[in-house]
Short mmCIF file of C-alpha atoms and ligand atoms in Angstrom, two decimals:
data_model
loop_
_atom_site.label_atom_id
_atom_site.label_comp_id
_atom_site.label_asym_id
_atom_site.label_seq_id
_atom_site.Cartn_x
_atom_site.Cartn_y
_atom_site.Cartn_z
CA UNK A 1 -1.12 -18.76 -17.21
CA UNK A 2 1.45 -18.84 -14.45
CA UNK A 3 4.66 -20.57 -15.37
CA UNK A 4 6.81 -22.46 -12.93
CA UNK A 5 10.45 -21.90 -12.28
CA UNK A 6 12.43 -25.01 -13.00
CA UNK A 7 14.58 -26.83 -10.56
CA UNK A 8 17.70 -28.63 -11.60
CA UNK A 9 16.90 -32.29 -11.02
CA UNK A 10 20.37 -33.48 -12.00
CA UNK A 11 22.08 -31.31 -9.49
CA UNK A 12 23.86 -32.89 -6.57
CA UNK A 13 22.50 -32.28 -3.16
CA UNK A 14 23.30 -28.69 -2.30
CA UNK A 15 26.08 -28.15 0.22
CA UNK A 16 24.07 -25.83 2.40
CA UNK A 17 21.80 -28.68 3.41
CA UNK A 18 24.66 -29.92 5.60
CA UNK A 19 23.05 -30.93 8.86
CA UNK A 20 22.59 -28.06 11.21
CA UNK A 21 21.43 -28.33 14.79
CA UNK A 22 17.68 -27.74 14.89
CA UNK A 23 16.45 -24.41 16.09
CA UNK A 24 19.19 -22.34 14.63
CA UNK A 25 17.22 -21.01 11.67
CA UNK A 26 14.55 -19.94 14.10
CA UNK A 27 14.48 -16.18 13.85
CA UNK A 28 15.28 -13.35 11.54
CA UNK A 29 18.18 -12.18 13.58
CA UNK A 30 19.53 -15.66 14.32
CA UNK A 31 21.80 -16.35 11.37
CA UNK A 32 24.61 -18.53 12.71
CA UNK A 33 23.61 -21.61 10.71
CA UNK A 34 23.69 -19.71 7.45
CA UNK A 35 26.82 -17.85 8.36
CA UNK A 36 28.43 -21.12 9.39
CA UNK A 37 27.76 -22.65 6.00
CA UNK A 38 29.01 -19.55 4.31
CA UNK A 39 32.25 -19.74 6.23
CA UNK A 40 32.84 -23.33 5.09
CA UNK A 41 31.51 -22.89 1.57
CA UNK A 42 32.41 -19.29 0.93
CA UNK A 43 31.37 -19.41 -2.72
CA UNK A 44 27.87 -20.64 -1.98
CA UNK A 45 26.42 -17.32 -1.04
CA UNK A 46 26.70 -14.27 -3.19
CA UNK A 47 24.52 -12.65 -0.67
CA UNK A 48 25.35 -9.38 0.92
CA UNK A 49 23.41 -8.64 4.04
CA UNK A 50 20.45 -7.41 2.01
CA UNK A 51 19.77 -10.88 0.61
CA UNK A 52 18.88 -12.25 3.98
CA UNK A 53 15.27 -11.08 3.91
CA UNK A 54 12.32 -12.49 2.02
CA UNK A 55 9.74 -9.81 1.41
CA UNK A 56 6.33 -10.21 -0.20
CA UNK A 57 4.51 -7.24 -1.70
CA UNK A 58 0.81 -7.74 -2.37
CA UNK A 59 -1.13 -5.33 -4.58
CA UNK A 60 -4.81 -6.08 -5.07
CA UNK A 61 -6.20 -6.04 -8.60
CA UNK A 62 -8.42 -3.09 -9.62
CA UNK A 63 -9.17 -2.69 -5.95
CA UNK A 64 -12.16 -0.32 -5.85
CA UNK A 65 -13.75 -2.15 -8.78
CA UNK A 66 -13.38 -5.51 -7.00
CA UNK A 67 -14.94 -4.11 -3.83
CA UNK A 68 -17.84 -2.69 -5.85
CA UNK A 69 -18.38 -6.08 -7.47
CA UNK A 70 -18.43 -7.82 -4.09
CA UNK A 71 -21.10 -5.32 -2.98
CA UNK A 72 -23.07 -5.81 -6.17
CA UNK A 73 -22.38 -9.23 -7.74
CA UNK A 74 -24.48 -8.32 -10.78
CA UNK A 75 -21.49 -6.28 -11.94
CA UNK A 76 -19.31 -9.40 -12.18
CA UNK A 77 -17.88 -10.09 -15.63
CA UNK A 78 -19.00 -6.73 -17.04
CA UNK A 79 -16.67 -3.85 -17.89
CA UNK A 80 -16.76 -1.61 -14.84
CA UNK A 81 -15.19 1.72 -13.99
CA UNK A 82 -15.08 3.60 -10.70
CA UNK A 83 -15.30 7.36 -10.98
CA UNK A 84 -14.51 10.24 -8.67
CA UNK A 85 -15.97 13.41 -10.13
CA UNK A 86 -15.16 13.16 -13.84
CA UNK A 87 -12.06 11.01 -13.40
CA UNK A 88 -12.02 7.26 -13.86
CA UNK A 89 -9.78 6.23 -10.98
CA UNK A 90 -9.81 2.54 -11.78
CA UNK A 91 -11.54 -0.02 -13.94
CA UNK A 92 -11.73 -3.79 -13.87
CA UNK A 93 -9.73 -6.03 -16.18
CA UNK A 94 -12.75 -6.67 -18.42
CA UNK A 95 -12.76 -2.93 -19.16
CA UNK A 96 -8.98 -2.87 -19.57
CA UNK A 97 -9.26 -5.60 -22.22
CA UNK A 98 -11.58 -3.28 -24.11
CA UNK A 99 -8.98 -0.52 -24.09
CA UNK A 100 -10.10 1.46 -21.04
CA UNK A 101 -7.24 2.84 -18.98
CA UNK A 102 -7.35 3.83 -15.35
CA UNK A 103 -6.90 7.49 -14.42
CA UNK A 104 -8.42 8.83 -17.62
CA UNK A 105 -11.48 11.03 -17.84
CA UNK A 106 -14.88 9.37 -17.75
CA UNK A 107 -15.56 10.90 -21.17
CA UNK A 108 -12.48 9.27 -22.74
CA UNK A 109 -13.32 5.94 -21.09
CA UNK A 110 -16.91 6.03 -22.40
CA UNK A 111 -15.64 6.85 -25.88
CA UNK A 112 -13.35 3.83 -25.77
CA UNK A 113 -16.00 1.56 -24.32
CA UNK A 114 -19.62 2.76 -24.56
CA UNK A 115 -20.88 -0.27 -22.61
CA UNK A 116 -18.68 0.62 -19.61
CA UNK A 117 -20.67 0.56 -16.37
CA UNK A 118 -19.80 3.28 -13.90
CA UNK A 119 -20.06 3.49 -10.13
CA UNK A 120 -19.24 6.46 -7.93
CA UNK A 121 -16.18 6.02 -5.77
CA UNK A 122 -15.98 9.24 -3.77
CA UNK A 123 -16.95 7.62 -0.49
CA UNK A 124 -13.94 5.55 0.51
CA UNK A 125 -15.58 3.87 3.52
CA UNK A 126 -16.06 0.43 2.08
CA UNK A 127 -12.65 0.41 0.36
CA UNK A 128 -10.99 1.39 3.62
CA UNK A 129 -12.82 -1.27 5.55
CA UNK A 130 -11.97 -3.98 3.08
CA UNK A 131 -8.40 -2.75 3.11
CA UNK A 132 -8.13 -3.26 6.88
CA UNK A 133 -9.71 -6.69 6.58
CA UNK A 134 -6.99 -7.66 4.11
CA UNK A 135 -4.26 -6.38 6.42
CA UNK A 136 -5.80 -8.21 9.39
CA UNK A 137 -5.92 -11.44 7.38
CA UNK A 138 -2.27 -11.08 6.33
CA UNK A 139 -1.36 -10.49 9.97
CA UNK A 140 -2.58 -14.02 10.65
CA UNK A 141 0.45 -15.20 8.66
CA UNK A 142 2.99 -12.85 10.21
CA UNK A 143 2.90 -9.82 12.49
CA UNK A 144 5.35 -8.13 10.13
CA UNK A 145 2.80 -6.50 7.83
CA UNK A 146 3.23 -2.92 6.66
CA UNK A 147 0.45 -1.09 4.89
CA UNK A 148 1.72 0.86 1.92
CA UNK A 149 -1.61 1.94 0.41
CA UNK A 150 -5.24 0.91 0.74
CA UNK A 151 -4.61 -2.09 -1.49
CA UNK A 152 -0.92 -2.72 -0.89
CA UNK A 153 0.92 -4.45 1.94
CA UNK A 154 4.47 -5.58 2.53
CA UNK A 155 5.10 -8.75 4.51
CA UNK A 156 8.46 -9.83 5.88
CA UNK A 157 8.22 -13.62 5.65
CA UNK A 158 11.89 -14.32 6.39
CA UNK A 159 11.16 -16.04 9.65
CA UNK A 160 8.41 -18.19 8.12
CA UNK A 161 10.78 -19.22 5.32
CA UNK A 162 13.51 -20.13 7.76
CA UNK A 163 11.10 -22.17 9.86
CA UNK A 164 10.04 -24.13 6.81
CA UNK A 165 13.66 -24.68 5.86
CA UNK A 166 14.33 -25.98 9.31
CA UNK A 167 11.25 -28.17 9.54
CA UNK A 168 11.23 -29.59 6.05
CA UNK A 169 14.94 -29.78 5.36
CA UNK A 170 15.76 -30.40 1.75
CA UNK A 171 12.19 -31.45 0.96
CA UNK A 172 11.08 -27.87 1.52
CA UNK A 173 11.98 -26.94 -2.01
CA UNK A 174 12.06 -30.21 -3.93
CA UNK A 175 8.49 -31.10 -3.03
CA UNK A 176 7.07 -27.66 -3.72
CA UNK A 177 8.84 -25.67 -6.41
CA UNK A 178 8.41 -21.99 -7.19
CA UNK A 179 4.84 -20.80 -7.22
CA UNK A 180 4.16 -18.34 -10.04
CA UNK A 181 6.61 -16.68 -12.39
CA UNK A 182 10.33 -16.08 -12.12
CA UNK A 183 11.30 -12.65 -13.43
CA UNK A 184 13.26 -12.96 -16.67
CA UNK A 185 12.29 -16.65 -16.80
CA UNK A 186 15.50 -17.54 -15.01
CA UNK A 187 16.16 -20.94 -13.51
CA UNK A 188 15.96 -21.29 -9.78
CA UNK A 189 19.01 -23.07 -8.44
CA UNK A 190 18.76 -25.58 -5.64
CA UNK A 191 22.37 -24.77 -4.86
CA UNK A 192 21.71 -21.18 -4.02
CA UNK A 193 20.25 -20.51 -0.61
CA UNK A 194 18.98 -17.09 -1.68
CA UNK A 195 17.06 -18.77 -4.55
CA UNK A 196 15.59 -21.43 -2.33
CA UNK A 197 14.47 -18.91 0.26
CA UNK A 198 12.72 -16.87 -2.41
CA UNK A 199 11.10 -20.03 -3.78
CA UNK A 200 9.72 -20.86 -0.35
CA UNK A 201 8.64 -17.21 -0.08
CA UNK A 202 6.70 -17.71 -3.31
CA UNK A 203 4.82 -20.61 -1.76
CA UNK A 204 3.92 -18.46 1.24
CA UNK A 205 2.83 -15.62 -1.06
CA UNK A 206 0.58 -18.04 -2.97
CA UNK A 207 -0.98 -19.17 0.32
CA UNK A 208 -1.58 -15.55 1.31
CA UNK A 209 -3.19 -14.73 -2.03
CA UNK A 210 -5.36 -17.83 -1.86
CA UNK A 211 -6.48 -16.91 1.64
CA UNK A 212 -7.38 -13.36 0.55
CA UNK A 213 -9.26 -14.81 -2.44
CA UNK A 214 -11.19 -17.50 -0.59
CA UNK A 215 -12.02 -15.52 2.54
CA UNK A 216 -12.51 -12.01 1.19
CA UNK A 217 -13.15 -12.68 -2.50
CA UNK A 218 -10.29 -10.47 -3.70
CA UNK A 219 -7.50 -11.28 -6.13
CA UNK A 220 -4.13 -9.59 -6.26
CA UNK A 221 -0.58 -9.70 -7.55
CA UNK A 222 2.44 -10.47 -5.43
CA UNK A 223 6.13 -9.81 -5.81
CA UNK A 224 8.69 -11.80 -3.85
CA UNK A 225 12.20 -10.43 -3.46
CA UNK A 226 14.90 -9.72 -0.95
CA UNK A 227 13.79 -6.19 -0.11
CA UNK A 228 10.73 -3.94 -0.20
CA UNK A 229 11.89 -1.90 -3.16
CA UNK A 230 12.36 -4.92 -5.41
CA UNK A 231 9.28 -6.79 -4.15
CA UNK A 232 7.11 -3.81 -5.06
CA UNK A 233 8.78 -3.29 -8.40
CA UNK A 234 8.41 -6.90 -9.47
CA UNK A 235 4.89 -7.53 -8.21
CA UNK A 236 3.04 -6.11 -11.20
CA UNK A 237 5.10 -7.94 -13.82
CA UNK A 238 2.28 -10.38 -14.55
CA UNK A 239 -1.30 -9.18 -13.97
CA UNK A 240 -3.94 -9.75 -12.82
CA UNK A 241 -3.99 -12.40 -10.11
CA UNK A 242 -0.43 -13.67 -10.56
CA UNK A 243 2.87 -13.47 -8.76
CA UNK A 244 6.54 -13.17 -9.61
CA UNK A 245 9.79 -13.75 -7.79
CA UNK A 246 12.91 -11.76 -8.45
CA UNK A 247 16.21 -13.60 -8.18
CA UNK A 248 19.15 -11.50 -7.00
CA UNK A 249 20.90 -11.66 -10.37
CA UNK A 250 17.89 -10.04 -12.10
CA UNK A 251 17.84 -6.89 -9.97
CA UNK A 252 19.67 -4.66 -12.41
CA UNK A 253 17.61 -6.00 -15.30
CA UNK A 254 14.37 -5.24 -13.55
CA UNK A 255 15.43 -1.69 -12.89
CA UNK A 256 16.97 -1.17 -16.33
CA UNK A 257 13.70 -2.26 -17.93
CA UNK A 258 11.69 0.52 -16.33
CA UNK A 259 10.65 2.66 -19.26
CA UNK A 260 10.58 5.91 -17.34
CA UNK A 261 13.02 7.36 -14.84
CA UNK A 262 10.03 8.63 -12.83
CA UNK A 263 9.04 5.06 -12.06
CA UNK A 264 12.00 4.86 -9.69
CA UNK A 265 10.78 5.43 -6.15
CA UNK A 266 11.69 8.91 -4.95
CA UNK A 267 11.97 10.51 -8.38
CA UNK A 268 9.26 13.09 -8.87
CA UNK A 269 8.89 15.62 -11.65
CA UNK A 270 11.33 18.10 -10.11
CA UNK A 271 14.15 15.58 -9.62
CA UNK A 272 13.47 14.18 -13.10
CA UNK A 273 13.91 17.69 -14.53
CA UNK A 274 17.20 18.20 -12.69
CA UNK A 275 18.46 14.85 -13.92
CA UNK A 276 17.32 15.62 -17.46
CA UNK A 277 19.40 18.79 -17.33
CA UNK A 278 22.41 16.51 -16.78
CA UNK A 279 21.38 14.41 -19.77
CA UNK A 280 20.11 11.64 -17.50
CA UNK A 281 16.76 10.62 -18.97
CA UNK A 282 16.96 6.84 -18.95
CA UNK A 283 17.50 4.38 -16.14
CA UNK A 284 20.62 3.06 -17.84
CA UNK A 285 22.18 6.52 -18.02
CA UNK A 286 21.44 6.96 -14.34
CA UNK A 287 22.97 3.61 -13.47
CA UNK A 288 26.15 4.55 -15.35
CA UNK A 289 26.40 8.08 -13.98
CA UNK A 290 29.45 8.69 -11.75
CA UNK A 291 28.58 9.30 -8.10
CA UNK A 292 30.36 12.67 -8.07
CA UNK A 293 28.10 14.06 -10.81
CA UNK A 294 24.94 13.06 -8.98
CA UNK A 295 26.27 14.30 -5.64
CA UNK A 296 27.04 17.70 -7.11
CA UNK A 297 23.51 18.06 -8.47
CA UNK A 298 21.42 16.46 -5.71
CA UNK A 299 23.61 16.58 -2.62
CA UNK A 300 25.43 13.62 -1.10
CA UNK A 301 22.54 12.05 0.75
CA UNK A 302 19.96 12.14 -2.07
CA UNK A 303 22.57 11.01 -4.61
CA UNK A 304 23.57 8.01 -2.52
CA UNK A 305 19.95 7.02 -1.99
CA UNK A 306 19.31 7.27 -5.71
CA UNK A 307 22.35 5.18 -6.52
CA UNK A 308 21.20 2.51 -4.10
CA UNK A 309 17.76 2.51 -5.68
CA UNK A 310 19.38 2.14 -9.13
CA UNK A 311 21.21 -0.92 -7.86
CA UNK A 312 18.02 -2.31 -6.30
CA UNK A 313 19.37 -1.92 -2.77
CA UNK A 314 17.04 -1.17 0.10
CA UNK A 315 17.66 -2.13 3.69
CA UNK A 316 14.59 -0.48 5.22
CA UNK A 317 12.80 -3.14 7.27
CA UNK A 318 9.09 -3.90 7.11
CA UNK A 319 7.56 -1.85 9.90
CA UNK A 320 4.22 -3.14 11.18
CA UNK A 321 1.67 -0.40 10.64
CA UNK A 322 -0.78 -1.06 13.47
CA UNK A 323 -3.91 1.05 13.58
CA UNK A 324 -3.78 4.37 11.70
CA UNK A 325 -2.14 7.33 13.43
CA UNK A 326 -4.72 9.70 12.08
CA UNK A 327 -8.03 9.73 10.23
CA UNK A 328 -8.56 12.19 7.42
CA UNK A 329 -10.86 12.91 4.55
CA UNK A 330 -10.70 15.42 1.74
CA UNK A 331 -12.72 16.81 -1.10
CA UNK A 332 -11.44 18.55 -4.20
CA UNK A 333 -13.48 20.68 -6.57
CA UNK A 334 -13.13 23.26 -9.31
CA UNK A 335 -14.04 26.24 -7.21
CA UNK A 336 -15.26 27.15 -3.77
CA UNK A 337 -15.35 30.88 -3.00
CA UNK A 338 -17.88 31.38 -0.26
CA UNK A 339 -17.58 30.88 3.45
CA UNK A 340 -21.00 29.22 3.61
CA UNK A 341 -19.94 26.67 1.02
CA UNK A 342 -16.68 26.00 2.87
CA UNK A 343 -18.57 25.46 6.11
CA UNK A 344 -20.93 23.04 4.37
CA UNK A 345 -18.07 21.04 2.84
CA UNK A 346 -16.12 21.00 6.11
CA UNK A 347 -19.30 19.84 7.86
CA UNK A 348 -19.66 16.93 5.43
CA UNK A 349 -16.04 15.88 5.92
CA UNK A 350 -16.35 16.06 9.71
CA UNK A 351 -19.63 14.09 9.68
CA UNK A 352 -18.02 11.25 7.76
CA UNK A 353 -14.94 11.35 10.01
CA UNK A 354 -17.09 11.22 13.13
CA UNK A 355 -18.61 7.96 11.88
CA UNK A 356 -15.12 6.57 11.38
CA UNK A 357 -14.00 7.76 14.80
CA UNK A 358 -17.06 6.15 16.34
CA UNK A 359 -16.15 2.81 14.75
CA UNK A 360 -12.49 3.25 15.62
CA UNK A 361 -13.18 3.76 19.30
CA UNK A 362 -10.23 6.11 19.88
CA UNK A 363 -10.55 9.84 20.47
CA UNK A 364 -8.61 12.49 18.54
CA UNK A 365 -6.95 15.33 20.40
CA UNK A 366 -5.86 17.38 17.37
CA UNK A 367 -7.74 18.67 14.34
CA UNK A 368 -6.08 19.95 11.19
CA UNK A 369 -7.60 21.75 8.24
CA UNK A 370 -5.78 21.79 4.94
CA UNK A 371 -6.74 23.69 1.82
CA UNK A 372 -5.40 24.48 -1.61
CA UNK A 373 -5.70 28.02 -2.93
CA UNK A 374 -5.98 28.86 -6.58
CA UNK A 375 -4.65 32.22 -7.69
CA UNK A 376 -5.03 33.37 -11.29
CA UNK A 377 -5.74 29.82 -12.45
CA UNK A 378 -2.64 28.45 -10.75
CA UNK A 379 -2.99 25.88 -7.97
CA UNK A 380 -0.76 26.68 -5.04
CA UNK A 381 0.66 24.06 -2.70
CA UNK A 382 -1.52 22.75 0.09
CA UNK A 383 -1.50 24.80 3.24
CA UNK A 384 -2.72 23.62 6.65
CA UNK A 385 -3.30 24.73 10.23
CA UNK A 386 -3.93 22.57 13.27
CA UNK A 387 -4.98 23.06 16.88
CA UNK A 388 -5.77 20.95 19.93
CA UNK A 389 -9.39 19.89 20.44
CA UNK A 390 -10.63 21.15 23.82
CA UNK A 391 -11.10 18.31 26.33
CA UNK A 392 -14.86 18.90 26.71
CA UNK A 393 -15.25 18.37 22.95
CA UNK A 394 -12.96 15.33 22.93
CA UNK A 395 -15.12 13.75 25.61
CA UNK A 396 -18.22 13.95 23.42
CA UNK A 397 -16.62 12.35 20.35
CA UNK A 398 -17.88 8.82 19.85
CA UNK A 399 -20.72 9.16 22.34
CA UNK A 400 -23.41 9.94 19.80
CA UNK A 401 -23.78 13.52 21.15
CA UNK A 402 -24.80 15.48 18.06
CA UNK A 403 -23.55 18.85 19.36
CA UNK A 404 -19.97 17.74 18.81
CA UNK A 405 -20.37 18.09 15.03
CA UNK A 406 -21.03 21.85 15.25
CA UNK A 407 -18.25 22.36 17.78
CA UNK A 408 -15.73 20.67 15.51
CA UNK A 409 -16.93 22.60 12.48
CA UNK A 410 -16.53 25.85 14.46
CA UNK A 411 -13.00 24.81 15.35
CA UNK A 412 -12.19 23.98 11.73
CA UNK A 413 -13.61 27.32 10.57
CA UNK A 414 -11.32 29.14 13.01
CA UNK A 415 -8.42 27.39 11.31
CA UNK A 416 -9.88 28.34 7.94
CA UNK A 417 -9.92 32.01 8.90
CA UNK A 418 -6.24 31.80 9.83
CA UNK A 419 -5.48 30.91 6.22
CA UNK A 420 -8.11 32.84 4.26
CA UNK A 421 -9.20 36.43 4.56
CA UNK A 422 -12.87 36.11 3.65
CA UNK A 423 -13.23 39.84 3.13
CA UNK A 424 -11.19 39.46 -0.01
CA UNK A 425 -12.23 37.30 -2.97
CA UNK A 426 -10.83 33.79 -2.56
CA UNK A 427 -10.80 30.62 -4.63
CA UNK A 428 -9.96 27.25 -3.15
CA UNK A 429 -9.94 23.86 -4.86
CA UNK A 430 -9.43 21.44 -1.97
CA UNK A 431 -10.41 21.00 1.66
CA UNK A 432 -9.13 18.29 3.94
CA UNK A 433 -9.83 17.58 7.61
CA UNK A 434 -7.52 15.38 9.64
CA UNK A 435 -7.99 14.09 13.19
CA UNK A 436 -4.75 12.99 14.81
CA UNK A 437 -3.21 12.33 18.19
CA UNK A 438 -5.69 9.46 18.59
CA UNK A 439 -5.86 8.05 22.08
CA UNK A 440 -7.85 5.23 23.57
CA UNK A 441 -11.11 6.23 25.17
CA UNK A 442 -10.97 6.03 28.98
CA UNK A 443 -11.65 2.49 30.18
CA UNK A 444 -14.92 3.57 31.79
CA UNK A 445 -16.39 4.36 28.38
CA UNK A 446 -15.54 0.89 27.16
CA UNK A 447 -16.74 -1.01 30.17
CA UNK A 448 -20.32 -0.96 28.95
CA UNK A 449 -21.19 -3.84 26.63
CA UNK A 450 -23.42 -1.31 24.86
CA UNK A 451 -20.25 0.42 23.62
CA UNK A 452 -19.52 -2.63 21.46
CA UNK A 453 -23.06 -3.71 20.65
CA UNK A 454 -24.16 -0.31 19.38
CA UNK A 455 -21.18 0.03 17.08
CA UNK A 456 -22.66 0.06 13.59
CA UNK A 457 -21.62 -2.42 10.96
CA UNK A 458 -19.18 -0.43 8.96
CA UNK A 459 -19.58 -1.72 5.47
CA UNK A 460 -22.08 -0.40 2.99
CA UNK A 461 -22.10 -3.97 1.69
CA UNK A 462 -23.46 -5.25 4.94
CA UNK A 463 -26.18 -3.23 6.50
CA UNK A 464 -26.82 -5.64 9.39
CA UNK A 465 -25.44 -4.69 12.77
CA UNK A 466 -23.29 -7.48 14.04
CA UNK A 467 -20.70 -8.03 16.70
CA UNK A 468 -17.46 -8.96 15.00
CA UNK A 469 -14.33 -10.42 16.45
CA UNK A 470 -12.28 -8.65 13.80
CA UNK A 471 -10.16 -5.74 14.88
CA UNK A 472 -11.93 -2.46 14.30
CA UNK A 473 -9.62 0.22 12.99
P1 DGT B 501 -4.23 -2.53 -10.41
O1 DGT B 501 -3.43 -2.55 -9.15
O2 DGT B 501 -3.49 -1.95 -11.58
O3 DGT B 501 -4.85 -3.85 -10.76
O4 DGT B 501 -5.47 -1.52 -10.21
P2 DGT B 501 -5.89 -0.74 -8.91
O5 DGT B 501 -7.24 -0.19 -9.17
O6 DGT B 501 -5.79 -1.60 -7.70
O7 DGT B 501 -4.86 0.45 -8.89
P3 DGT B 501 -3.86 0.89 -7.75
O8 DGT B 501 -3.32 -0.30 -7.06
O9 DGT B 501 -2.90 1.82 -8.41
O10 DGT B 501 -4.74 1.75 -6.76
C1 DGT B 501 -5.60 1.18 -5.78
C2 DGT B 501 -6.89 1.98 -5.70
O11 DGT B 501 -6.59 3.34 -5.42
C3 DGT B 501 -7.68 2.00 -6.99
O12 DGT B 501 -8.57 0.90 -7.08
C4 DGT B 501 -8.39 3.30 -6.94
C5 DGT B 501 -7.47 4.20 -6.13
N1 DGT B 501 -6.68 5.07 -7.03
C6 DGT B 501 -5.70 4.70 -7.87
N2 DGT B 501 -5.21 5.75 -8.55
C7 DGT B 501 -5.90 6.83 -8.10
C8 DGT B 501 -5.85 8.22 -8.42
O13 DGT B 501 -5.09 8.69 -9.26
N3 DGT B 501 -6.73 9.03 -7.75
C9 DGT B 501 -7.59 8.54 -6.80
N4 DGT B 501 -8.40 9.39 -6.19
N5 DGT B 501 -7.65 7.25 -6.48
C10 DGT B 501 -6.83 6.40 -7.13
MG1 MG B 502 -3.94 -2.39 -7.01
#
């Protein structure tokens, strides 16, 4: 159950509620009211500049499994896993209660839970479409929505919080306390503007989650904090379908409680190894490490970034994502060693991308093929080549002209031959096709109402063709 942060009812009216002319809290950049209070009551605000934002991170619960359940309600309440090849990429919380873990093999999952139901999750179409519906819904609250993954979004709600502060005055917080958990079970202070702003942010996050639940049928977890880094880190503290705020004084705690240094953003296996060589294997050791030691090992820039992350500092703003810059699809496999097989796989990827391009409405001007070679059982890094798509081919994309498929496959195969000498034995384990440099179709193509009416309904869950007012990405 979600607990509520407490407010201090005995506390005198906080100083920062001193009357301020209306309209001065109005925008993110317009801080004079707050700064004015800080000048008079210097001890009120511990905040550095990075406490001025209120960021919400929303991560949907067992995303693919939820989408599958919406498509097939008979799955509801039963332990369900989604598999790609022999890997269980996610499972619902019913399955998790029975000991199933995501990203294990299907075999292990079945051993743990023989009654586990499985659905195939290789085709990402319906997950992608639901993902964009979620983002579009969140954009109804604020234009400052940044997509982080298919099921994750950041929202900068600072301006919404400040508007509520302005409109509701002191009642903003006293009538509606914190929604959800407070990290570390700390008390929210009415005297601290940073606390109150986060509390109001928690109310907005709860409204967003409720909207996603009631309109799209999806639950998720939210984190509310003063920057993206912390909002993401705190959002999974209570799962599923819950939310947590992080007060500024709990930042270090949150980071210190990470059980693995690799959970810090930006630390991959290689950096972890270099740090381990310095004896830095825990978050605490990293937090205590003198700057000079880190700078010597990682270079000044990386060391400073890491130190900021360790302190929970992040001043990167939420950048609205807008429609995707590129559309790509990939397939991985144990072995592909024949040109015919490559051509077939590339053809499948291109066919699925053409459907997405058709729905998107924009036309790509660049195609890229990426592959991963395997030499003596060792996977090499991905390698890719790209080229422009000739204008006469671009023109045909999205028109339903079937010849475009073969022309694009031929183009991709040219790229393939630049990377692989087919006269020599080869072994690849991944193929990916990416269309980028997406530009709007010329207005003439869109003038016909048929352009919109013939657009197929995208979701596998909904086979009816309908004209939707939702943005089509
Ligand atoms: P959660 O957030 O713990 O309740 O569960 P999910 O399933 O939402 O997990 P999350 O947020 O890490 O990932 C979102 C979706 O991305 C997930 O439903 C399936 C997919 N996914 C996650 N991990 C992997 C992976 O390792 N490989 C592949 N191919 N897909 C993954
Ligand atoms: Mg998730």
